[in-house]
């Protein structure tokens, strides 16, 4: 067991009283550090360095992004800036923002008070969220730093399919026989779903700095329901705008849970889609290209698909990547994502029409 107090004491903060778990991320371990008196509280995180192997590069990305956003907010005369962008705490006597204890990597950031995250949002909150992710991307359009891919090929569909094919080939956990129909179902769509990489190779689709993990619960709302800031910045990296647009809808517009065992609950909620898209376009239309806009419905399908491919490959590999709560968890997740994908596919024409009307 790591002594968390010892870890926290490496950072330049004082008055630590309690350290307790926070949130429900699938990758890192997160804690809240309560302090005494009027010292601010903090968030302590153990970075999963098996997944984020380049911790130095990742922290540099995050520092560059938060610095740039902070500068933009200052220029715009925004108030309450410490609640609108994450602030990372350096180690005592150093400007490094992570600590390696010989085994694990840790970082500490300011806790944002009077704010909440949600796993479920209504259309009104989705509109705010769309606008906020659009603004996030818009603020980063002119970031001077070159970011690394903190996970190489993270949202590269061709790469994810290669991983799936390898998992099928290896069948490491001996699970393939009973789920061959799922493998076929996923591979049948492979070519259509690689459109982003195809467009990129043709020079028709740019990479921009994106968040790449816009799950609905990666956004902090104030008590009035307005978006304060975007959190969980590990995956901030160059990608297609589809990443942020698509992954939000994958989580927020799902009427069921990401791992819902009851597929009848899983459907694509068009009210959330419309509200989020309106909000997103209101802040992103200034920089988006026609090809990016045209392909937003594709992005809505791409992310449940990519997530199904990733969950399924992990299932075949014997659950080596995602935290699981029970043996078939990754399979249940896969089925739920495929059901969501089917529901998105049914709504494609209506989505295309809605976006065209927004842009008219
Ligand atoms: C992971 O850490 P968390 O739970 O926000 C994953 C995302 C997946 C998501 C599925 C680095 O995100 O890509 O979409 O689980 N992050 C990483 O719930 O793989
Ligand atoms: Mg998260």
Coordinates of C-alpha atoms and ligand atoms in Angstrom, one line a residue, residues 24-28 51-52 151 154-155 212-213 215 218 232 235 247 250 258 307 310-311 321-322, ligand 1:
X24 CA -15.2 6.6 -11.3
X25 CA -12.6 6.7 -14.0
X26 CA -11.6 3.5 -15.7
X27 CA -7.9 4.3 -16.0
X28 CA -6.3 6.4 -13.3
X51 CA -1.4 3.1 -20.4
X52 CA 0.3 6.5 -20.6
X151 CA -1.3 7.4 -26.4
X154 CA -5.4 6.6 -29.6
X155 CA -8.4 7.4 -31.8
X212 CA -10.1 12.9 -26.8
X213 CA -12.0 11.8 -23.8
X215 CA -17.2 11.5 -21.7
X218 CA -15.3 14.8 -17.8
X232 CA -9.3 14.7 -17.4
X235 CA -5.6 12.4 -23.7
X247 CA -17.4 10.7 -27.6
X250 CA -21.6 8.3 -27.2
X258 CA -22.2 2.4 -21.2
X307 CA -15.5 1.8 -28.2
X310 CA -11.8 -1.6 -27.9
X311 CA -14.0 -3.3 -25.3
X321 CA -6.8 -2.8 -20.2
X322 CA -10.1 -1.6 -18.7
Ligands
LIG1 C1 -11.4 5.5 -20.5 O1 -10.4 7.2 -17.9 P1 -11.8 7.2 -18.5 O2 -12.8 6.3 -17.8 O3 -12.3 8.7 -18.5 C2 -10.7 5.6 -21.8 C3 -11.5 6.2 -22.9 C4 -12.8 5.4 -23.0 C5 -13.5 5.2 -21.7 C6 -14.6 4.3 -21.8 C7 -7.1 6.5 -21.8 O4 -11.7 6.8 -20.0 O5 -10.8 6.2 -24.1 O6 -13.6 6.0 -24.0 O7 -12.6 4.8 -20.7 N1 -9.4 6.3 -21.6 C8 -8.3 5.7 -22.1 O8 -15.5 4.5 -20.7 O9 -8.2 4.7 -22.7

